mmCIF file of C-alpha atoms in Angstrom:
data_model
loop_
_atom_site.group_PDB
_atom_site.id
_atom_site.type_symbol
_atom_site.label_atom_id
_atom_site.label_comp_id
_atom_site.label_asym_id
_atom_site.label_seq_id
_atom_site.Cartn_x
_atom_site.Cartn_y
_atom_site.Cartn_z
ATOM 1 C CA MET A 63 -50.143 25.646 -12.965
ATOM 2 C CA GLN A 64 -49.526 26.073 -16.744
ATOM 3 C CA ASN A 65 -45.799 26.584 -16.186
ATOM 4 C CA LEU A 66 -45.744 23.548 -13.944
ATOM 5 C CA LEU A 67 -47.425 21.334 -16.527
ATOM 6 C CA LEU A 68 -45.065 22.680 -19.233
ATOM 7 C CA CYS A 69 -42.044 22.056 -17.074
ATOM 8 C CA ILE A 70 -43.065 18.495 -16.217
ATOM 9 C CA SER A 71 -43.923 17.622 -19.862
ATOM 10 C CA LEU A 72 -40.716 19.177 -21.091
ATOM 11 C CA ALA A 73 -38.774 17.142 -18.453
ATOM 12 C CA LEU A 74 -40.530 13.887 -19.407
ATOM 13 C CA ILE A 75 -39.893 14.556 -23.229
ATOM 14 C CA SER A 76 -36.293 15.610 -22.651
ATOM 15 C CA GLY A 77 -35.534 12.653 -20.522
ATOM 16 C CA LEU A 78 -36.792 10.118 -23.174
ATOM 17 C CA LEU A 79 -35.017 11.897 -25.952
ATOM 18 C CA MET A 80 -31.768 12.040 -23.858
ATOM 19 C CA SER A 81 -32.230 8.142 -23.396
ATOM 20 C CA ARG A 82 -31.994 7.708 -27.245
ATOM 21 C CA LEU A 83 -28.606 9.584 -27.237
ATOM 22 C CA ALA A 84 -27.451 7.478 -24.179
ATOM 23 C CA LYS A 85 -28.331 4.256 -26.211
ATOM 24 C CA LYS A 86 -25.713 5.291 -28.913
ATOM 25 C CA VAL A 87 -22.988 5.340 -26.349
ATOM 26 C CA GLY A 88 -24.102 2.305 -24.374
ATOM 27 C CA LEU A 89 -25.266 4.162 -21.299
ATOM 28 C CA PRO A 90 -28.183 2.915 -19.341
ATOM 29 C CA ALA A 91 -31.405 5.119 -19.527
ATOM 30 C CA VAL A 92 -31.381 6.028 -15.918
ATOM 31 C CA THR A 93 -28.103 7.761 -16.455
ATOM 32 C CA ALA A 94 -29.691 9.842 -19.318
ATOM 33 C CA TYR A 95 -32.589 10.857 -17.060
ATOM 34 C CA LEU A 96 -30.307 12.094 -14.319
ATOM 35 C CA LEU A 97 -28.275 13.975 -16.695
ATOM 36 C CA THR A 98 -31.447 15.549 -18.200
ATOM 37 C CA GLY A 99 -32.396 16.576 -14.861
ATOM 38 C CA LEU A 100 -29.113 18.092 -14.158
ATOM 39 C CA LEU A 101 -29.218 20.088 -17.380
ATOM 40 C CA LEU A 102 -32.867 21.311 -16.602
ATOM 41 C CA GLY A 103 -31.956 22.138 -13.048
ATOM 42 C CA PRO A 104 -31.261 25.358 -11.194
ATOM 43 C CA TYR A 105 -27.538 25.325 -12.174
ATOM 44 C CA CYS A 106 -27.873 24.991 -15.913
ATOM 45 C CA ILE A 107 -30.990 25.851 -17.985
ATOM 46 C CA GLY A 108 -33.102 26.518 -15.040
ATOM 47 C CA ARG A 109 -30.711 29.259 -14.174
ATOM 48 C CA LEU A 110 -31.948 31.231 -17.244
ATOM 49 C CA SER A 111 -35.495 31.607 -15.647
ATOM 50 C CA LEU A 112 -37.367 31.068 -18.753
ATOM 51 C CA SER A 113 -40.927 30.476 -18.204
ATOM 52 C CA GLY A 114 -42.105 26.816 -18.130
ATOM 53 C CA ILE A 115 -38.487 25.754 -19.243
ATOM 54 C CA GLY A 116 -36.363 24.001 -16.491
ATOM 55 C CA PHE A 117 -36.467 24.024 -12.731
ATOM 56 C CA HIS A 118 -35.473 27.648 -11.591
ATOM 57 C CA THR A 119 -34.703 26.927 -7.873
ATOM 58 C CA MET A 120 -34.203 23.979 -5.649
ATOM 59 C CA GLU A 121 -37.449 25.013 -3.886
ATOM 60 C CA GLU A 122 -39.217 24.497 -7.177
ATOM 61 C CA VAL A 123 -37.706 20.970 -7.558
ATOM 62 C CA SER A 124 -38.692 20.159 -3.864
ATOM 63 C CA SER A 125 -42.264 21.262 -4.507
ATOM 64 C CA LEU A 126 -42.750 18.153 -6.861
ATOM 65 C CA SER A 127 -41.494 15.787 -4.099
ATOM 66 C CA ILE A 128 -45.014 13.897 -4.262
ATOM 67 C CA ILE A 129 -44.049 12.668 -7.595
ATOM 68 C CA SER A 130 -40.622 11.361 -6.278
ATOM 69 C CA ASP A 131 -42.519 9.691 -3.182
ATOM 70 C CA ALA A 132 -45.089 8.128 -5.491
ATOM 71 C CA ALA A 133 -42.376 6.739 -7.799
ATOM 72 C CA LEU A 134 -40.420 5.295 -4.848
ATOM 73 C CA GLY A 135 -43.619 3.766 -3.646
ATOM 74 C CA PHE A 136 -44.066 1.841 -6.797
ATOM 75 C CA ILE A 137 -40.429 1.043 -7.105
ATOM 76 C CA ALA A 138 -40.487 -0.547 -3.461
ATOM 77 C CA PHE A 139 -43.695 -2.307 -4.269
ATOM 78 C CA THR A 140 -42.148 -3.852 -7.274
ATOM 79 C CA ILE A 141 -39.115 -5.004 -5.267
ATOM 80 C CA GLY A 142 -41.282 -6.524 -2.684
ATOM 81 C CA ASN A 143 -42.767 -8.668 -5.454
ATOM 82 C CA GLU A 144 -39.410 -10.470 -5.419
ATOM 83 C CA PHE A 145 -39.733 -11.957 -1.998
ATOM 84 C CA ARG A 146 -41.849 -14.894 -3.017
ATOM 85 C CA LEU A 147 -42.042 -17.740 -0.638
ATOM 86 C CA ASN A 148 -40.201 -20.212 -2.993
ATOM 87 C CA ASP A 149 -37.298 -17.660 -3.305
ATOM 88 C CA LEU A 150 -37.323 -16.940 0.335
ATOM 89 C CA LYS A 151 -36.901 -20.690 1.117
ATOM 90 C CA SER A 152 -34.222 -21.261 -1.217
ATOM 91 C CA MET A 153 -32.164 -17.927 -0.537
ATOM 92 C CA GLY A 154 -33.841 -15.930 2.198
ATOM 93 C CA GLN A 155 -31.455 -16.758 5.048
ATOM 94 C CA LYS A 156 -28.380 -16.171 2.694
ATOM 95 C CA ALA A 157 -29.729 -12.848 1.463
ATOM 96 C CA ILE A 158 -30.311 -11.624 4.959
ATOM 97 C CA THR A 159 -26.833 -12.668 5.973
ATOM 98 C CA VAL A 160 -25.293 -10.778 2.920
ATOM 99 C CA GLY A 161 -27.582 -7.661 3.468
ATOM 100 C CA ILE A 162 -26.443 -7.438 7.221
ATOM 101 C CA PHE A 163 -22.757 -8.161 6.693
ATOM 102 C CA GLN A 164 -22.004 -5.983 3.736
ATOM 103 C CA ALA A 165 -23.639 -2.955 5.327
ATOM 104 C CA VAL A 166 -21.944 -3.345 8.751
ATOM 105 C CA ILE A 167 -18.536 -3.974 6.987
ATOM 106 C CA THR A 168 -19.138 -0.838 4.830
ATOM 107 C CA THR A 169 -20.007 1.287 7.921
ATOM 108 C CA ALA A 170 -16.902 -0.052 9.760
ATOM 109 C CA LEU A 171 -14.514 0.676 6.971
ATOM 110 C CA VAL A 172 -15.797 4.234 6.380
ATOM 111 C CA ASP A 173 -15.831 4.860 10.176
ATOM 112 C CA VAL A 174 -12.048 3.847 10.380
ATOM 113 C CA VAL A 175 -11.000 6.035 7.325
ATOM 114 C CA LEU A 176 -12.893 9.008 8.389
ATOM 115 C CA ILE A 177 -12.012 8.794 12.081
ATOM 116 C CA LEU A 178 -8.327 8.562 11.127
ATOM 117 C CA PHE A 179 -8.848 11.732 9.007
ATOM 118 C CA HIS A 180 -10.496 13.472 12.022
ATOM 119 C CA LEU A 181 -7.259 12.515 14.065
ATOM 120 C CA CYS A 182 -5.041 14.024 11.435
ATOM 121 C CA PHE A 183 -7.179 17.133 10.770
ATOM 122 C CA PRO A 184 -9.665 17.617 13.600
ATOM 123 C CA SER A 185 -10.710 21.044 12.430
ATOM 124 C CA ALA A 186 -11.820 19.794 8.986
ATOM 125 C CA LEU A 187 -14.045 16.903 10.264
ATOM 126 C CA SER A 188 -15.500 16.353 13.730
ATOM 127 C CA LEU A 189 -15.613 12.948 15.187
ATOM 128 C CA SER A 190 -19.450 12.818 15.480
ATOM 129 C CA ALA A 191 -19.652 13.816 11.777
ATOM 130 C CA ALA A 192 -17.197 10.972 10.862
ATOM 131 C CA ILE A 193 -19.215 8.241 12.807
ATOM 132 C CA THR A 194 -22.552 9.607 11.220
ATOM 133 C CA LEU A 195 -21.154 9.387 7.734
ATOM 134 C CA GLY A 196 -20.073 5.862 8.318
ATOM 135 C CA ALA A 197 -23.698 4.874 8.830
ATOM 136 C CA ILE A 198 -25.076 6.741 6.071
ATOM 137 C CA ALA A 199 -22.558 4.812 3.729
ATOM 138 C CA SER A 200 -24.508 1.625 4.436
ATOM 139 C CA ALA A 201 -27.444 2.913 2.512
ATOM 140 C CA THR A 202 -28.116 1.823 -1.082
ATOM 141 C CA ALA A 203 -30.583 3.295 -3.620
ATOM 142 C CA PRO A 204 -32.883 0.712 -4.944
ATOM 143 C CA ALA A 205 -34.569 3.059 -7.626
ATOM 144 C CA ALA A 206 -31.510 3.055 -10.064
ATOM 145 C CA THR A 207 -30.749 -0.653 -9.567
ATOM 146 C CA LEU A 208 -34.271 -1.657 -10.329
ATOM 147 C CA MET A 209 -34.356 0.638 -13.338
ATOM 148 C CA VAL A 210 -31.346 -1.050 -14.909
ATOM 149 C CA VAL A 211 -32.648 -4.506 -14.076
ATOM 150 C CA LYS A 212 -35.946 -3.908 -15.756
ATOM 151 C CA GLN A 213 -34.405 -1.967 -18.737
ATOM 152 C CA TYR A 214 -32.195 -4.686 -19.665
ATOM 153 C CA GLN A 215 -34.483 -7.633 -18.417
ATOM 154 C CA ALA A 216 -31.708 -8.938 -16.242
ATOM 155 C CA ASP A 217 -32.484 -12.328 -14.648
ATOM 156 C CA GLY A 218 -30.475 -14.953 -12.717
ATOM 157 C CA PRO A 219 -29.139 -15.707 -9.312
ATOM 158 C CA LEU A 220 -27.100 -12.460 -8.908
ATOM 159 C CA THR A 221 -30.053 -10.257 -9.957
ATOM 160 C CA ARG A 222 -32.631 -12.058 -7.649
ATOM 161 C CA LEU A 223 -29.956 -11.739 -4.765
ATOM 162 C CA LEU A 224 -29.335 -8.094 -5.594
ATOM 163 C CA LEU A 225 -33.058 -7.074 -5.294
ATOM 164 C CA MET A 226 -33.361 -8.949 -1.973
ATOM 165 C CA VAL A 227 -30.239 -7.231 -0.428
ATOM 166 C CA VAL A 228 -31.314 -3.818 -1.715
ATOM 167 C CA ALA A 229 -34.395 -4.346 0.071
ATOM 168 C CA ILE A 230 -33.011 -5.708 3.209
ATOM 169 C CA ASP A 231 -30.331 -2.808 3.238
ATOM 170 C CA ASP A 232 -32.859 -0.171 3.971
ATOM 171 C CA ALA A 233 -33.815 -1.831 7.360
ATOM 172 C CA VAL A 234 -30.089 -2.507 8.219
ATOM 173 C CA GLY A 235 -29.156 1.126 7.363
ATOM 174 C CA LEU A 236 -31.866 2.556 9.609
ATOM 175 C CA ILE A 237 -30.620 0.658 12.532
ATOM 176 C CA LEU A 238 -27.001 1.506 11.804
ATOM 177 C CA PHE A 239 -27.723 5.154 11.421
ATOM 178 C CA ALA A 240 -29.808 5.449 14.577
ATOM 179 C CA ALA A 241 -27.095 3.752 16.753
ATOM 180 C CA SER A 242 -24.197 5.833 15.073
ATOM 181 C CA PHE A 243 -26.250 9.042 15.324
ATOM 182 C CA GLY A 244 -27.043 8.402 19.032
ATOM 183 C CA ILE A 245 -23.399 7.826 19.593
ATOM 184 C CA ALA A 246 -22.456 11.033 17.773
ATOM 185 C CA SER A 247 -25.027 12.902 19.830
ATOM 186 C CA VAL A 248 -23.506 11.505 23.029
ATOM 187 C CA ILE A 249 -20.174 12.784 21.969
ATOM 188 C CA GLU A 250 -21.411 16.282 21.325
ATOM 189 C CA GLN A 251 -24.023 16.464 24.189
ATOM 190 C CA GLY A 252 -22.644 14.148 26.834
ATOM 191 C CA THR A 253 -25.991 12.348 27.233
ATOM 192 C CA ILE A 254 -27.303 8.921 26.215
ATOM 193 C CA ASN A 255 -30.881 8.497 24.873
ATOM 194 C CA LEU A 256 -31.747 4.933 24.701
ATOM 195 C CA VAL A 257 -35.212 5.786 23.104
ATOM 196 C CA THR A 258 -33.591 7.517 20.092
ATOM 197 C CA ILE A 259 -30.791 4.975 19.646
ATOM 198 C CA VAL A 260 -32.670 1.847 20.198
ATOM 199 C CA VAL A 261 -36.457 2.055 20.547
ATOM 200 C CA GLU A 262 -37.392 4.462 17.797
ATOM 201 C CA PRO A 263 -35.429 2.768 14.871
ATOM 202 C CA LEU A 264 -36.744 -0.683 15.895
ATOM 203 C CA LEU A 265 -40.358 0.672 16.217
ATOM 204 C CA GLU A 266 -40.036 2.279 12.889
ATOM 205 C CA ILE A 267 -39.167 -0.975 11.313
ATOM 206 C CA LEU A 268 -41.845 -2.993 13.230
ATOM 207 C CA LEU A 269 -44.579 -0.302 12.298
ATOM 208 C CA SER A 270 -43.629 -0.198 8.595
ATOM 209 C CA LEU A 271 -43.775 -4.059 8.267
ATOM 210 C CA LEU A 272 -47.088 -4.093 10.273
ATOM 211 C CA LEU A 273 -48.538 -1.257 8.083
ATOM 212 C CA GLY A 274 -47.291 -3.073 4.811
ATOM 213 C CA THR A 275 -48.833 -6.291 6.005
ATOM 214 C CA ILE A 276 -52.294 -4.755 6.621
ATOM 215 C CA THR A 277 -52.352 -2.939 3.150
ATOM 216 C CA GLY A 278 -51.077 -6.016 1.313
ATOM 217 C CA PHE A 279 -54.023 -8.113 2.649
ATOM 218 C CA LEU A 280 -56.356 -5.165 1.987
ATOM 219 C CA LEU A 281 -55.159 -5.002 -1.613
ATOM 220 C CA ASP A 282 -55.729 -8.596 -2.187
ATOM 221 C CA TRP A 283 -59.231 -8.346 -0.659
ATOM 222 C CA SER A 284 -60.121 -5.339 -2.911
ATOM 223 C CA GLU A 285 -58.914 -7.032 -5.922
ATOM 224 C CA ARG A 286 -61.417 -9.775 -5.620
ATOM 225 C CA TYR A 287 -64.194 -7.401 -6.176
ATOM 226 C CA PHE A 288 -62.970 -6.409 -9.675
ATOM 227 C CA HIS A 289 -62.459 -8.717 -12.776
ATOM 228 C CA SER A 290 -61.536 -6.413 -15.598
ATOM 229 C CA ARG A 291 -57.671 -5.902 -16.175
ATOM 230 C CA ALA A 292 -58.125 -2.057 -16.254
ATOM 231 C CA ASN A 293 -60.003 -1.906 -12.871
ATOM 232 C CA ARG A 294 -57.582 -4.300 -11.113
ATOM 233 C CA VAL A 295 -54.567 -2.080 -12.154
ATOM 234 C CA SER A 296 -56.525 0.921 -11.010
ATOM 235 C CA VAL A 297 -57.059 -0.629 -7.578
ATOM 236 C CA SER A 298 -53.358 -1.583 -7.409
ATOM 237 C CA VAL A 299 -52.344 2.041 -8.173
ATOM 238 C CA ALA A 300 -54.881 3.440 -5.723
ATOM 239 C CA PHE A 301 -53.493 1.202 -2.939
ATOM 240 C CA VAL A 302 -49.794 1.808 -3.556
ATOM 241 C CA LEU A 303 -50.562 5.746 -3.513
ATOM 242 C CA LEU A 304 -52.661 5.004 -0.203
ATOM 243 C CA THR A 305 -49.678 3.359 1.111
ATOM 244 C CA VAL A 306 -47.228 6.073 0.240
ATOM 245 C CA GLY A 307 -49.680 8.659 1.886
ATOM 246 C CA LEU A 308 -50.077 6.438 5.221
ATOM 247 C CA SER A 309 -46.218 5.941 5.328
ATOM 248 C CA LYS A 310 -45.656 9.699 5.692
ATOM 249 C CA SER A 311 -47.632 9.836 8.793
ATOM 250 C CA GLU A 312 -45.869 10.562 12.190
ATOM 251 C CA PHE A 313 -47.142 10.545 15.740
ATOM 252 C CA TYR A 314 -45.966 10.298 19.288
ATOM 253 C CA LEU A 315 -46.571 7.385 21.986
ATOM 254 C CA GLY A 316 -45.655 9.245 25.111
ATOM 255 C CA PRO A 317 -41.934 10.375 24.583
ATOM 256 C CA VAL A 318 -41.473 8.004 21.715
ATOM 257 C CA HIS A 319 -41.499 9.467 18.142
ATOM 258 C CA CYS A 320 -43.212 7.010 15.832
ATOM 259 C CA SER A 321 -42.729 7.060 11.980
ATOM 260 C CA PHE A 322 -42.698 4.821 9.037
ATOM 261 C CA SER A 323 -40.159 4.007 6.313
ATOM 262 C CA LEU A 324 -41.863 4.618 2.803
ATOM 263 C CA LEU A 325 -39.625 1.859 1.361
ATOM 264 C CA LEU A 326 -40.301 -0.719 3.773
ATOM 265 C CA VAL A 327 -43.997 -0.221 3.837
ATOM 266 C CA CYS A 328 -44.310 -0.459 0.289
ATOM 267 C CA MET A 329 -41.956 -3.347 -0.027
ATOM 268 C CA MET A 330 -43.972 -5.290 2.600
ATOM 269 C CA THR A 331 -47.239 -4.497 0.752
ATOM 270 C CA GLY A 332 -45.825 -5.933 -2.370
ATOM 271 C CA THR A 333 -44.495 -8.985 -0.659
ATOM 272 C CA ILE A 334 -47.691 -9.797 1.050
ATOM 273 C CA PHE A 335 -49.674 -9.151 -2.097
ATOM 274 C CA CYS A 336 -47.464 -11.184 -4.496
ATOM 275 C CA ASN A 337 -47.566 -14.229 -2.108
ATOM 276 C CA ILE A 338 -51.382 -14.363 -1.606
ATOM 277 C CA CYS A 339 -52.787 -13.188 -4.983
ATOM 278 C CA LYS A 340 -52.617 -15.791 -7.710
ATOM 279 C CA THR A 341 -52.715 -13.073 -10.600
ATOM 280 C CA SER A 342 -50.074 -10.865 -8.963
ATOM 281 C CA GLY A 343 -47.439 -11.557 -11.683
ATOM 282 C CA ALA A 344 -49.837 -10.478 -14.561
ATOM 283 C CA LEU A 345 -50.975 -7.460 -12.599
ATOM 284 C CA MET A 346 -47.488 -6.338 -11.784
ATOM 285 C CA GLU A 347 -46.438 -6.421 -15.577
ATOM 286 C CA ARG A 348 -49.450 -4.127 -16.501
ATOM 287 C CA LEU A 349 -48.770 -1.888 -13.470
ATOM 288 C CA ASP A 350 -44.958 -1.625 -14.528
ATOM 289 C CA ARG A 351 -46.131 -0.090 -18.008
ATOM 290 C CA TRP A 352 -48.476 2.301 -16.332
ATOM 291 C CA THR A 353 -45.750 3.671 -14.102
ATOM 292 C CA THR A 354 -42.898 4.007 -16.596
ATOM 293 C CA PRO A 355 -43.609 7.697 -17.044
ATOM 294 C CA LEU A 356 -43.581 8.205 -13.260
ATOM 295 C CA ALA A 357 -40.220 6.546 -13.032
ATOM 296 C CA VAL A 358 -38.639 8.744 -15.798
ATOM 297 C CA LEU A 359 -39.948 11.788 -13.895
ATOM 298 C CA PHE A 360 -38.576 10.548 -10.720
ATOM 299 C CA PHE A 361 -34.954 10.182 -12.167
ATOM 300 C CA VAL A 362 -35.181 13.553 -13.886
ATOM 301 C CA LEU A 363 -36.202 15.239 -10.660
ATOM 302 C CA SER A 364 -33.423 13.374 -8.946
ATOM 303 C CA GLY A 365 -31.038 14.928 -11.429
ATOM 304 C CA ALA A 366 -32.288 18.349 -10.836
ATOM 305 C CA GLU A 367 -31.787 17.971 -7.167
ATOM 306 C CA LEU A 368 -28.095 17.390 -7.631
ATOM 307 C CA ASP A 369 -26.430 20.301 -5.886
ATOM 308 C CA LEU A 370 -23.452 21.478 -8.222
ATOM 309 C CA LYS A 371 -22.333 24.232 -5.586
ATOM 310 C CA ILE A 372 -20.648 21.455 -3.654
ATOM 311 C CA LEU A 373 -17.974 21.415 -6.326
ATOM 312 C CA ALA A 374 -16.696 24.640 -5.191
ATOM 313 C CA ASN A 375 -16.069 23.374 -1.603
ATOM 314 C CA PRO A 376 -12.429 21.840 -1.475
ATOM 315 C CA ALA A 377 -12.865 20.472 2.048
ATOM 316 C CA ALA A 378 -16.138 18.589 1.056
ATOM 317 C CA LEU A 379 -14.615 17.473 -2.110
ATOM 318 C CA LEU A 380 -11.629 15.805 -0.148
ATOM 319 C CA ILE A 381 -13.648 14.193 2.447
ATOM 320 C CA GLY A 382 -16.247 13.062 -0.159
ATOM 321 C CA ALA A 383 -13.525 11.551 -2.153
ATOM 322 C CA LEU A 384 -12.381 9.562 1.015
ATOM 323 C CA PHE A 385 -15.996 8.638 1.670
ATOM 324 C CA ILE A 386 -16.580 7.175 -1.826
ATOM 325 C CA ILE A 387 -13.517 5.285 -1.946
ATOM 326 C CA SER A 388 -13.770 3.757 1.374
ATOM 327 C CA ARG A 389 -17.658 3.149 0.797
ATOM 328 C CA SER A 390 -16.861 1.555 -2.600
ATOM 329 C CA ALA A 391 -14.270 -0.732 -0.953
ATOM 330 C CA GLY A 392 -16.619 -1.609 1.847
ATOM 331 C CA LYS A 393 -19.522 -2.552 -0.473
ATOM 332 C CA ILE A 394 -17.218 -4.586 -2.687
ATOM 333 C CA PHE A 395 -15.244 -6.536 -0.236
ATOM 334 C CA GLY A 396 -18.197 -6.692 2.297
ATOM 335 C CA ALA A 397 -20.348 -8.277 -0.374
ATOM 336 C CA TYR A 398 -17.534 -10.544 -1.524
ATOM 337 C CA GLY A 399 -16.816 -11.892 1.857
ATOM 338 C CA SER A 400 -20.568 -12.230 3.049
ATOM 339 C CA CYS A 401 -21.149 -14.071 -0.235
ATOM 340 C CA ALA A 402 -18.166 -16.334 0.299
ATOM 341 C CA LEU A 403 -19.502 -17.017 3.849
ATOM 342 C CA SER A 404 -23.006 -17.860 2.425
ATOM 343 C CA GLY A 405 -21.516 -20.321 -0.159
ATOM 344 C CA TYR A 406 -22.253 -18.312 -3.242
ATOM 345 C CA ASP A 407 -20.313 -18.840 -6.573
ATOM 346 C CA GLU A 408 -17.474 -16.659 -7.814
ATOM 347 C CA LYS A 409 -19.592 -14.505 -10.175
ATOM 348 C CA ILE A 410 -21.871 -13.472 -7.441
ATOM 349 C CA LYS A 411 -19.261 -12.792 -5.060
ATOM 350 C CA LYS A 412 -17.189 -10.677 -7.750
ATOM 351 C CA TYR A 413 -20.065 -8.411 -8.997
ATOM 352 C CA LEU A 414 -22.560 -8.120 -6.259
ATOM 353 C CA GLY A 415 -20.720 -5.310 -4.393
ATOM 354 C CA ILE A 416 -20.409 -3.174 -7.508
ATOM 355 C CA THR A 417 -24.109 -3.243 -8.031
ATOM 356 C CA LEU A 418 -24.841 -2.068 -4.653
ATOM 357 C CA LEU A 419 -22.999 1.232 -5.162
ATOM 358 C CA PRO A 420 -25.789 3.615 -6.146
ATOM 359 C CA GLN A 421 -26.833 6.014 -3.381
ATOM 360 C CA ALA A 422 -29.514 8.624 -3.321
ATOM 361 C CA GLY A 423 -32.814 9.258 -1.290
ATOM 362 C CA VAL A 424 -32.326 7.205 1.753
ATOM 363 C CA ALA A 425 -28.849 8.744 2.343
ATOM 364 C CA LEU A 426 -30.087 12.306 1.789
ATOM 365 C CA GLY A 427 -32.938 11.687 4.264
ATOM 366 C CA MET A 428 -30.548 10.716 6.842
ATOM 367 C CA THR A 429 -28.579 13.975 6.360
ATOM 368 C CA LEU A 430 -31.632 15.779 7.526
ATOM 369 C CA THR A 431 -31.493 14.205 10.884
ATOM 370 C CA ALA A 432 -27.709 14.733 10.867
ATOM 371 C CA ALA A 433 -28.261 18.386 10.363
ATOM 372 C CA SER A 434 -28.571 18.751 14.261
ATOM 373 C CA LEU A 435 -24.881 17.953 14.679
ATOM 374 C CA SER A 436 -22.417 20.871 14.936
ATOM 375 C CA ASP A 437 -20.753 19.566 11.630
ATOM 376 C CA GLY A 438 -24.264 18.831 10.069
ATOM 377 C CA SER A 439 -23.564 21.008 7.080
ATOM 378 C CA MET A 440 -20.281 19.069 6.146
ATOM 379 C CA VAL A 441 -22.201 15.678 6.560
ATOM 380 C CA ARG A 442 -24.789 16.936 3.910
ATOM 381 C CA ASN A 443 -22.167 18.344 1.557
ATOM 382 C CA VAL A 444 -20.137 15.005 1.593
ATOM 383 C CA VAL A 445 -23.293 13.182 0.963
ATOM 384 C CA LEU A 446 -24.390 15.526 -1.852
ATOM 385 C CA PHE A 447 -21.006 15.025 -3.551
ATOM 386 C CA SER A 448 -21.124 11.262 -3.186
ATOM 387 C CA VAL A 449 -24.872 10.889 -4.539
ATOM 388 C CA LEU A 450 -23.653 13.107 -7.495
ATOM 389 C CA ILE A 451 -21.016 10.666 -8.392
ATOM 390 C CA TYR A 452 -22.760 7.469 -7.487
ATOM 391 C CA GLU A 453 -25.982 8.379 -9.358
ATOM 392 C CA LEU A 454 -24.109 9.229 -12.381
ATOM 393 C CA VAL A 455 -21.655 6.396 -12.561
ATOM 394 C CA GLY A 456 -23.441 3.705 -10.493
ATOM 395 C CA PRO A 457 -26.158 2.648 -13.190
ATOM 396 C CA THR A 458 -23.475 2.051 -15.724
ATOM 397 C CA LEU A 459 -21.428 -0.146 -13.291
ATOM 398 C CA THR A 460 -24.623 -2.098 -12.345
ATOM 399 C CA LYS A 461 -25.151 -2.747 -16.051
ATOM 400 C CA LYS A 462 -21.609 -3.853 -16.770
ATOM 401 C CA SER A 463 -21.615 -6.203 -13.704
ATOM 402 C CA LEU A 464 -24.905 -7.756 -14.673
ATOM 403 C CA LEU A 465 -23.702 -8.153 -18.290
ATOM 404 C CA ALA A 466 -20.304 -9.771 -17.129
ATOM 405 C CA ALA A 467 -22.139 -11.969 -14.831
ATOM 406 C CA GLY A 468 -24.232 -13.275 -17.831
ATOM 407 C CA GLU A 469 -27.548 -12.168 -16.569
ATOM 408 C CA ILE A 470 -28.176 -9.678 -19.377
ATOM 409 C CA ALA A 471 -28.488 -11.055 -22.791
ATOM 410 C CA ALA A 472 -26.199 -9.399 -25.500
ATOM 411 C CA SER A 473 -29.172 -8.666 -27.560
ATOM 412 C CA ALA A 474 -30.934 -6.890 -24.769
ATOM 413 C CA VAL A 475 -28.167 -4.296 -24.625
ATOM 414 C CA SER A 476 -28.918 -3.129 -28.118
ATOM 415 C CA GLU A 477 -32.539 -3.819 -28.496
ATOM 416 C CA LYS A 478 -33.892 -2.745 -25.001
ATOM 417 C CA ALA A 479 -31.535 0.181 -24.207
ATOM 418 C CA GLY A 480 -34.031 2.732 -25.443
#
């Protein structure tokens, strides 16, 4: 326990100090936190096996997953706060259109590129793996995006649309992955399971939205019994943690496996709460200050999880490069086309796709399911490589896009970067 506390405190302090260095070169703080985790991880300082310094093994990093789950819960809860009725009335339908179209276009483009690669080099990548990777490409990481938005106090039509699309992207990604993985399983096993392809992903979304609605109403009800700011923040923290815990539950209804999406549950909780609680805005500001250290630890741990062994696998690097290029093109052109279809102005069409590039936890979670494929290890290696690149480069691209769109004040870049 002593070594664990030393390791966590060192990770937090190192991450904050690294963010000061990042400020000097104009990098977002989230990139600094990821680099800190990479340095403290099992392939750098952690390899020295010094007691209380760094993360010595991947298992040690995984043992702290409760911190990552809690941080994701608060991040999703914060994003849910963006779905206020006034915003939904003005841009809800457009955001849904953009969220669906850009994800589908990305999946389709990556599928085409990787299937062509399979036809040329069938021994390097199986058809089932190519189709599965196409669906994983649709997933976008909300954490890094939100961190950049908060750090630079970005605000405007692009920022508001971005936060909505990132939230919608999770639900769309679940459906696309379930359908693609079902097709991949049919290719390998020759049997069709409609329960796995259709019923389970739709049920996961519905159950997540239902659980989030219930906890959102319960949170508002509980807040009414407390009047001090400290107690109301404590109740909010307790409910987010409760929601995270409940979202990890799994059960069966006959042959149907039922589970929840942590991101969707917490987003829905935040959406319901912010629309029925009159003081939700002030509470969210205070909650944000409380959870800042948790967010720093989340990104440091994310950096420590980046597997550098993948860099020694030439096949994975080649397929990973194709995956990154085609996914980036899909996000950029998919967002541009869907924004044009929805009537958004040129700035939003030009920059939204770039801000959707970060990819992390959701995609890695999908690879756990894909592990049952004959080429499951290649799927995971390709996604690990893409996460390594996107997590280190994505936040900077998001910052530059929001700055170019005029939604980050020039003064905020220098004053708020640290």
